[in-house]
Short mmCIF file of C-alpha atoms in Angstrom, two decimals:
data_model
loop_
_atom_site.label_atom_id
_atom_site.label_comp_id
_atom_site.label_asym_id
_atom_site.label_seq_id
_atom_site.Cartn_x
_atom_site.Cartn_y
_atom_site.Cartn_z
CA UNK P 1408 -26.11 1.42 -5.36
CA UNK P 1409 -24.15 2.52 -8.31
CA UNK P 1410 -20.42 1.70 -8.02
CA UNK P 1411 -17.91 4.25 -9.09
CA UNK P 1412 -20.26 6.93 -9.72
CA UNK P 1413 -19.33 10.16 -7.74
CA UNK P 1414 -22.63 11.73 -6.47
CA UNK P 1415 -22.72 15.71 -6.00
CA UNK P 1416 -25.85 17.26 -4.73
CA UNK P 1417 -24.91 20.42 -3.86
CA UNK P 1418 -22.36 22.46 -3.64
CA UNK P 1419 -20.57 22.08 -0.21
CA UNK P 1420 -20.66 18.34 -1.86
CA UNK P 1421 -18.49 19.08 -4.96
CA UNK P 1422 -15.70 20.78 -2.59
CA UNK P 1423 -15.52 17.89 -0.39
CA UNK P 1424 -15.26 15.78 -2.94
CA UNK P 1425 -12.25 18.35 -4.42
CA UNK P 1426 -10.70 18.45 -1.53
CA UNK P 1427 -10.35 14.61 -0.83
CA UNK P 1428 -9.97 12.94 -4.24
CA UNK P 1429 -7.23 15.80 -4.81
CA UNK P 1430 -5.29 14.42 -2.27
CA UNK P 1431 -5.83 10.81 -1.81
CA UNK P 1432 -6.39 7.19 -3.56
CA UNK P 1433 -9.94 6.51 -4.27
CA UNK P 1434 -11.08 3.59 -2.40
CA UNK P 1435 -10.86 -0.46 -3.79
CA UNK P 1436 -14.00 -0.71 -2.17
CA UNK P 1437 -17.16 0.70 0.49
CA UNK P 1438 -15.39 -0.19 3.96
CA UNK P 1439 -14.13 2.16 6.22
CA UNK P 1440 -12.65 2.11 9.26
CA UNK P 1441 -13.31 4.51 12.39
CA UNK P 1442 -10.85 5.64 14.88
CA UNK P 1443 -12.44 7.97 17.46
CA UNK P 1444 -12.21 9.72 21.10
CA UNK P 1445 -15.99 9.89 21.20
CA UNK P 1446 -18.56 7.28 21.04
CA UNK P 1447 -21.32 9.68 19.31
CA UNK P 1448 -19.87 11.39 16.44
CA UNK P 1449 -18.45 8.03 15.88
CA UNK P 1450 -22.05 6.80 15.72
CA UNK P 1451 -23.68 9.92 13.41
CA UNK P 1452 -20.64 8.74 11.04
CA UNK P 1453 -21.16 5.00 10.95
CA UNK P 1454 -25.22 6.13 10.15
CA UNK P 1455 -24.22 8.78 7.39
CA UNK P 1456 -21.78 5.67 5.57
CA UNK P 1457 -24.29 3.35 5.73
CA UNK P 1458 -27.29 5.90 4.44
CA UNK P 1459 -24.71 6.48 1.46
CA UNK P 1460 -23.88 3.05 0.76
CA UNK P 1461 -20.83 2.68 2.55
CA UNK P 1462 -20.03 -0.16 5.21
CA UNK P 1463 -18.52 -0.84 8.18
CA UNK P 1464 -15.35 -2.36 7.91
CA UNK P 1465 -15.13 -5.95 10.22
CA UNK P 1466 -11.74 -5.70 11.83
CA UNK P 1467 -9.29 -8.55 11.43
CA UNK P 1468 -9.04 -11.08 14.45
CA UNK P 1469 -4.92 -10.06 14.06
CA UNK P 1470 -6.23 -5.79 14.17
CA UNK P 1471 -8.53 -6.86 16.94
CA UNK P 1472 -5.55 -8.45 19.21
CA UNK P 1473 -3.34 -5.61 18.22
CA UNK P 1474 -5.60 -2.75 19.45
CA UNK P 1475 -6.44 -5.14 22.79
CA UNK P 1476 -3.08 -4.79 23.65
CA UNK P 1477 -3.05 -1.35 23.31
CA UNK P 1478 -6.49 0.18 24.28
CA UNK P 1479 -7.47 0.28 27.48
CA UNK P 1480 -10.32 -2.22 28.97
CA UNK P 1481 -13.26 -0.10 28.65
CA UNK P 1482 -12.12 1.23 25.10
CA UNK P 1483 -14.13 0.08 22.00
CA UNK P 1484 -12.02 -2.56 20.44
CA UNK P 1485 -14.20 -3.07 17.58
CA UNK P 1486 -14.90 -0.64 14.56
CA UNK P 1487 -15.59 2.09 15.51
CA UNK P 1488 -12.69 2.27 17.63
CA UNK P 1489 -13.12 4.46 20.52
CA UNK P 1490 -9.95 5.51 22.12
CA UNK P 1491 -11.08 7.18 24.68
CA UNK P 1492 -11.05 10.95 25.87
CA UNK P 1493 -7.89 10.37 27.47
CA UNK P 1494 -5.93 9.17 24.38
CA UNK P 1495 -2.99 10.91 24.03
CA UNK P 1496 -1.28 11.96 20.57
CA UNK P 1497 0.36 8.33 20.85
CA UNK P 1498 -1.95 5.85 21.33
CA UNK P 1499 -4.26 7.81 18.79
CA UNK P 1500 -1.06 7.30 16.41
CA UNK P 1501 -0.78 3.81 17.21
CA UNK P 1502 -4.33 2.72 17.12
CA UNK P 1503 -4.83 4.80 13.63
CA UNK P 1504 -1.58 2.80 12.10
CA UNK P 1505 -2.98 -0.42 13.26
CA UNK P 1506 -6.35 -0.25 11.56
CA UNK P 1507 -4.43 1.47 8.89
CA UNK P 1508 -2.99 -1.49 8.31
CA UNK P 1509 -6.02 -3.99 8.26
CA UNK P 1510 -6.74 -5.16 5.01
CA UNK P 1511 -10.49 -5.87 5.67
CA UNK P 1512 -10.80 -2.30 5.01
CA UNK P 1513 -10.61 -0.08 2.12
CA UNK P 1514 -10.17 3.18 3.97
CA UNK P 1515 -10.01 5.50 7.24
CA UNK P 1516 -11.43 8.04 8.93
CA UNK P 1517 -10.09 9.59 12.14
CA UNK P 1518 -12.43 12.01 14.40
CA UNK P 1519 -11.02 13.66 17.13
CA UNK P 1520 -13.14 16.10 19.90
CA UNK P 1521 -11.78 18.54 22.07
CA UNK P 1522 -11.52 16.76 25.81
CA UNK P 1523 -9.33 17.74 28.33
CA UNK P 1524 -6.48 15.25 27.50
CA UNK P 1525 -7.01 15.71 23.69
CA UNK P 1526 -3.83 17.39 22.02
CA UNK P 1527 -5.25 18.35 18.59
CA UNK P 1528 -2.12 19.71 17.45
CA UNK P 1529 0.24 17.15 18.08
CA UNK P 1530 -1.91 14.55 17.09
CA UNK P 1531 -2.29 16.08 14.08
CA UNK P 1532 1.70 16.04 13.44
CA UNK P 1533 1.52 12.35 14.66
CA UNK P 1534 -1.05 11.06 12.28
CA UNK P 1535 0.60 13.32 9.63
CA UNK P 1536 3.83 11.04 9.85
CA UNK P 1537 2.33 7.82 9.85
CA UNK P 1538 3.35 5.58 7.13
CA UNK P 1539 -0.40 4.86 5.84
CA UNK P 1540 -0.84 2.31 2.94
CA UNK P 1541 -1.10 3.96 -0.33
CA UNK P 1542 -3.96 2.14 -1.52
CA UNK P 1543 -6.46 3.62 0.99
CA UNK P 1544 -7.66 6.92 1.53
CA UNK P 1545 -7.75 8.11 4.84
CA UNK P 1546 -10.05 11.22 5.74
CA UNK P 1547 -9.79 13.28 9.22
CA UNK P 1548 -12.63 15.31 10.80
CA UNK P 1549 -11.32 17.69 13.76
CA UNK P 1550 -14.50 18.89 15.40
CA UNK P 1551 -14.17 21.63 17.75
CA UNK P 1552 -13.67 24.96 15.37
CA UNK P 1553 -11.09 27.46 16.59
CA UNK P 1554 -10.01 24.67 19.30
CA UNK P 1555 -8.20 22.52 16.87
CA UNK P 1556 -8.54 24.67 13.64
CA UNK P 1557 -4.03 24.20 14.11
CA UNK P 1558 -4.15 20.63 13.99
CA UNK P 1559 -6.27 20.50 11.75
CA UNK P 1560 -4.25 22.63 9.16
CA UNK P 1561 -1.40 20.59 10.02
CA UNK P 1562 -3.62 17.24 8.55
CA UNK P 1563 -4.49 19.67 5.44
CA UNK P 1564 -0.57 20.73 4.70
CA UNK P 1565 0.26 17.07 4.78
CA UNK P 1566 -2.47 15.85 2.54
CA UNK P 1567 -4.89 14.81 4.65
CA UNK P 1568 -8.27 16.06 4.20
CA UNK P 1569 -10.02 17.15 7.05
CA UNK P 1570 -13.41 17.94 7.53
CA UNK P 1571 -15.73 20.23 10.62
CA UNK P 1572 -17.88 16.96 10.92
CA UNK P 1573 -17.07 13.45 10.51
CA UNK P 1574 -20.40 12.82 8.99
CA UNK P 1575 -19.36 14.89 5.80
CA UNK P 1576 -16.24 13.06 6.01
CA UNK P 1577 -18.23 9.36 5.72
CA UNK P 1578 -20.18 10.99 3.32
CA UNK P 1579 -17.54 11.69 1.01
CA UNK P 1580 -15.83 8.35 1.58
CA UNK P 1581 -18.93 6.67 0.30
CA UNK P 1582 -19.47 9.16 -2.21
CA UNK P 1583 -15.92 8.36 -3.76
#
């Protein structure tokens, strides 16, 4: 694994790349959180950060008791944190500013799906005024085209790269 070498194979690489080291920190180190309202693309992620020399971050016991008293019961409490389809706007806020917070990671990426509950723009506007720490990137994927192409746009506007499919967006984490 070569450390702080930025790898570009092709060309959809060097604008990801573009678009997320123009607007956020480059990461202290490989792990990266994942907050989620769907178990699978949360998976393909966690296998396209690993394949790229990234890692999974290992949530804090004090992250771990914060998002237990949030989530409900049959939400993934671990990293990747699964939300649920249900989430609303807040407690996709909420559980994205407590990871945010953990320092056992060096960045985040959110990935929201359309579901019926799923309110892509104001989630977007939530997340967008979330006082992140400025040491760690954090990197969006709306997947769902025309569905959430608004919220997503909202993310971009305030800074926040965002990215079709959260793969790419692990990619480029690991790649930065």
């Amino acid at each position: 694994r070569r450390v702080g070498v930025l790898r570009v194979n092709a060309i959809a690489d060097l604008f990801n790349m573009a678009q997320v080291l123009g607007k956020q920190p480059r990461p202290k180190g490989p792990r990266l959180s994942i907050v989620t309202n769907a178990g699978g693309p949360a998976a393909l992620s966690t296998d396209a950060l690993i394949i790229e020399g990234g890692e999974i971050a290992q949530l804090s016991e004090d992250t771990f008791k914060s998002l237990n008293e949030l989530l409900p019961l049959f939400s993934s409490h671990n990293n990747p944190v699964d939300v649920l389809g249900d989430a609303d706007e807040v407690r996709y806020a909420k559980a994205v500013e407590i990871a945010a917070r953990d320092k056992e990671n060096d960045g985040d990426l959110v990935i929201l799906t359309p579901q019926a509950m799923t309110k892509s723009i104001e989630t977007a506007e939530l997340l967008s005024k979330i006082s992140m720490p400025q040491d760690k990137p954090i990197l969006t994927s709306w997947m769902g085209g025309s569905q959430v192409s608004c919220g997503a746009e909202i993310l971009r506007r305030n800074g926040i790269p965002c990215y079709g499919y959260p793969d790419t967006a692990a990619r480029a984490f690991a790649s930065m």
